XYZ file of C-alpha atoms in Angstrom:
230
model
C -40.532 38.707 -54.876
C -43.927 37.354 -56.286
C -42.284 33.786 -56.873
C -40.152 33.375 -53.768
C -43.441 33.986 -51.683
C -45.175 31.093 -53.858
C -42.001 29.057 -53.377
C -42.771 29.290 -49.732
C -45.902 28.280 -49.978
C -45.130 25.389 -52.057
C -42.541 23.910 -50.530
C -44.455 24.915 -47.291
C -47.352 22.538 -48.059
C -45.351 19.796 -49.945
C -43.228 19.225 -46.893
C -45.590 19.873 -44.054
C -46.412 15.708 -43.267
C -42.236 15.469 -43.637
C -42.040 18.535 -41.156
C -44.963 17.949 -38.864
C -43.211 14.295 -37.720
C -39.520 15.300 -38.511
C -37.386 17.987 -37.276
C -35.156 17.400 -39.607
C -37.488 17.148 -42.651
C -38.373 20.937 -40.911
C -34.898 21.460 -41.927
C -34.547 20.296 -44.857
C -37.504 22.365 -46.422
C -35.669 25.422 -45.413
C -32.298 24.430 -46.714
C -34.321 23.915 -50.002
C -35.904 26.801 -49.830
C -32.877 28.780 -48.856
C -31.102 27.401 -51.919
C -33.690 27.852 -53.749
C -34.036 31.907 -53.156
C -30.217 32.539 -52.929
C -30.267 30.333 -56.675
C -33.493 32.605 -58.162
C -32.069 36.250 -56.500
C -28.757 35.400 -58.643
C -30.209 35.005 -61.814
C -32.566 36.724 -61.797
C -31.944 39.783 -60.082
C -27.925 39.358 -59.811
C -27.449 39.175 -56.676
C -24.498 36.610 -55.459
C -23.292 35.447 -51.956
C -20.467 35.142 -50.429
C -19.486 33.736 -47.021
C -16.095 34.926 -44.821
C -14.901 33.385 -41.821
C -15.423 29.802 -40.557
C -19.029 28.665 -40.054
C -19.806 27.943 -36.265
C -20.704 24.003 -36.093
C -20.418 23.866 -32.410
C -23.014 25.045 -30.116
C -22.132 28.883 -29.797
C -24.497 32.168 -29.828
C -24.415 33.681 -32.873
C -24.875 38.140 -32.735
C -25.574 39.212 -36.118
C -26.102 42.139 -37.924
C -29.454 42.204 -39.424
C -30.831 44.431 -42.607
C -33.248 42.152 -44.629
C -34.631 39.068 -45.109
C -31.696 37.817 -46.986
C -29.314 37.508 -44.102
C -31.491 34.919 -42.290
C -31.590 32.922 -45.336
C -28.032 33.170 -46.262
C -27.635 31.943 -42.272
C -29.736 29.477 -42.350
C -28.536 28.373 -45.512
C -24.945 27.413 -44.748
C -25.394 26.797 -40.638
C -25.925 23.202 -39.230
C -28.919 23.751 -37.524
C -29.270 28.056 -36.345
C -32.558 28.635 -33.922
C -33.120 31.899 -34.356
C -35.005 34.613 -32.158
C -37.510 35.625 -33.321
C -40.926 38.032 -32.886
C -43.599 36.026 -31.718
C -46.008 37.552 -33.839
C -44.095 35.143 -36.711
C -45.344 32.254 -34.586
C -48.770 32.798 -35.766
C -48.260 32.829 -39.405
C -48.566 30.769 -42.432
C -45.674 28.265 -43.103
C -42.969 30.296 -41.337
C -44.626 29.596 -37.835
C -45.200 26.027 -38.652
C -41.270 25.620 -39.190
C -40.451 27.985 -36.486
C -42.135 25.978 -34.118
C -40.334 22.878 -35.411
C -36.418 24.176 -35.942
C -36.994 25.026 -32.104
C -36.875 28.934 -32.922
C -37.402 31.076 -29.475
C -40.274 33.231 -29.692
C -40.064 36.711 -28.034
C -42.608 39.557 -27.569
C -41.034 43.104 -28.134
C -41.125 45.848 -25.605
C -41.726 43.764 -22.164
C -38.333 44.609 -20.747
C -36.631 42.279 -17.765
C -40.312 39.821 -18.188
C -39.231 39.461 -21.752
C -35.435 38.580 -21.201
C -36.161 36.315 -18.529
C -38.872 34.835 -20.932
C -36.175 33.849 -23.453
C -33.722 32.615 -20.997
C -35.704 30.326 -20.112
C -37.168 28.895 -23.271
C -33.543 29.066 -24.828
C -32.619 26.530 -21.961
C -35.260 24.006 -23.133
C -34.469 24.148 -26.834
C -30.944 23.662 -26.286
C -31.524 20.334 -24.747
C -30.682 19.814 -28.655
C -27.444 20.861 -30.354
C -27.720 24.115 -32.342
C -26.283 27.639 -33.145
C -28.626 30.288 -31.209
C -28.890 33.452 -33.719
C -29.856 36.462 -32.395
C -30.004 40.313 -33.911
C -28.592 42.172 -30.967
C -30.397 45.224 -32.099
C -33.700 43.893 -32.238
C -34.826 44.099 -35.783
C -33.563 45.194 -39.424
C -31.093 48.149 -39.715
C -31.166 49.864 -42.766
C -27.397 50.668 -43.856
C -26.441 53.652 -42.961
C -28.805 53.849 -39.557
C -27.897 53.794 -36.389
C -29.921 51.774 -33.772
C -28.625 50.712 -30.425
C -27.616 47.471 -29.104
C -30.198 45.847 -26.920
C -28.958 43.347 -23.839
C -30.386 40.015 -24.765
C -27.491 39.230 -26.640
C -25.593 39.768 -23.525
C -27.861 38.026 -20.810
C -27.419 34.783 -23.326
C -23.316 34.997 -23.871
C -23.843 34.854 -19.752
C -26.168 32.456 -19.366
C -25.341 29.989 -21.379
C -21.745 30.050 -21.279
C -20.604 29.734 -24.922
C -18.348 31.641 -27.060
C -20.530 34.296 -29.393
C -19.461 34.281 -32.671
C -20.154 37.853 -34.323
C -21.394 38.271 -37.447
C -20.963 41.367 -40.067
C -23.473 42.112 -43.622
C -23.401 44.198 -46.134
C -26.497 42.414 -47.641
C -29.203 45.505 -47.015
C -27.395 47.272 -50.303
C -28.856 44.982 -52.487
C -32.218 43.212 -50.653
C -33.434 46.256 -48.879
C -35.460 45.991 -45.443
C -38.735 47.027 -46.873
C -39.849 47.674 -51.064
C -39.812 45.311 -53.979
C -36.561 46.876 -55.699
C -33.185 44.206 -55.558
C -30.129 45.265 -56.845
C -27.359 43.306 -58.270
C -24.104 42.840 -56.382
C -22.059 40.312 -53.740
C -23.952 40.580 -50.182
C -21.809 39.337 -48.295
C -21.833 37.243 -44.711
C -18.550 37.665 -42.868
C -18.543 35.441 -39.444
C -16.152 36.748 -37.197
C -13.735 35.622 -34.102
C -15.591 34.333 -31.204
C -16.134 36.013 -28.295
C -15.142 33.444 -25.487
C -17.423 33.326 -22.353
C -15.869 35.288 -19.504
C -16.934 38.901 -19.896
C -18.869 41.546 -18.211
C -21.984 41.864 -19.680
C -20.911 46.001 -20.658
C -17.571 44.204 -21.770
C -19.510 42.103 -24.287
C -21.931 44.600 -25.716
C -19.469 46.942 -26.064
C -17.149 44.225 -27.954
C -19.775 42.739 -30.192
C -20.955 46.742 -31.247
C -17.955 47.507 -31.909
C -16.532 44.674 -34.100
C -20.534 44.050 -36.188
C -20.455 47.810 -36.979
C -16.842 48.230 -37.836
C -16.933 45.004 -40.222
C -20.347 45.791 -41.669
C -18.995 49.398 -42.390
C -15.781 48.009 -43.994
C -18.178 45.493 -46.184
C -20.431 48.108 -47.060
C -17.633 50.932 -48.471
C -16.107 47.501 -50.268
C -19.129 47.835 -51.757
C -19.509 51.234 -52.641
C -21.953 52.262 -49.810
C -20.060 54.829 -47.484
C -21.934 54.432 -44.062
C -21.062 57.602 -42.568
């Protein structure tokens, strides 16, 4: 934990002139550092990745389960260019809100209701006047496994708004890089990306579909991996 925290903040200052006049230098500093972490957790800790499914390369919304730091990264790591929601307290800090702010990432501020939604609509509008896969955690924030939290209807006003399929996505990685502690255990976290949701339903239609397939498929990944959920 101590050296992928420096790694940030290397690679955070050696790329900053790239980033500050290149989106794409943005970009590449994360995909470094991205490979970099996923490369250090697995020998150092044991932890190895796997990906299932097809990766979205299209323009699509992307629902995803989220339990620790280590899903974004595995994300971000293997996407074409994900803009994920985010808290918009992360704007303000080191590094990450410099590259935030450059990948096109859509802040939000928590607990503002309709305000908020309407909020992201609109700024999701104006950074997809650039090709991208829009990642958002339907629940809101890290899950621990096991825990139940409810699915919140941003993910829902977007699939509607914008019109694109949303691609669901299932983890298991929260066994092994935990939400909150130092402690990382070895094992395969695993990213499963699964079928797309095509535009056309209610917005109760959709929630219900996308809770029921992330939490079914995370479930399934988790008992693969000796976790029962339950």
């Amino acid at each position: 934990m101590v050296q992928i925290y420096a790694a940030m903040l290397i690679l955070g200052i050696l790329f900053a002139p790239l980033a500050i006049f290149s989106k794409s230098g943005a970009k590449l500093a994360c995909k470094v550092y991205c490979t970099w972490v996923l490369w250090s957790a697995r020998w150092m800790v044991g932890i190895r990745t796997e990906i299932r499914g097809t990766i979205p390369r299209d323009e699509v919304v992307i629902a995803s389960k989220h339990q620790s730091f280590l899903d974004i990264l595995i994300l971000f790591g293997h996407m074409p260019w994900p803009k994920f929601i985010m808290k918009r307290e992360l704007m303000w800090t080191p590094v990450i809100g410099l590259y935030a702010k450059r990948l096109g990432c859509v802040p939000v501020k928590r607990g503002k209701g309709g305000t908020t939604i309407a909020k992201m609509v609109q700024d999701v509008a104006k950074e997809f006047a650039e090709p991208g896969q829009l990642v958002i955690y339907p629940q809101g924030t890290r899950v621990a496994p096991g825990v139940h939290k409810p699915y919140k209807v941003g993910a829902a006003v977007l699939y509607e708004q914008l019109g694109q399929p949303c691609v669901p996505v299932a983890t298991n990685v929260g066994l092994f890089w935990p939400r909150t502690g130092i402690l990382r255990k070895p094992g395969v976290a695993v990213i499963e990306f699964l079928d797309p949701i095509a535009p056309g339903l209610s917005k109760d239609a959709f929630m219900a579909r996308v809770e029921d397939v992330v939490e079914t498929r995370s479930n399934a990944l988790m008992k693969e991996a000796g976790f029962d959920p339950s």
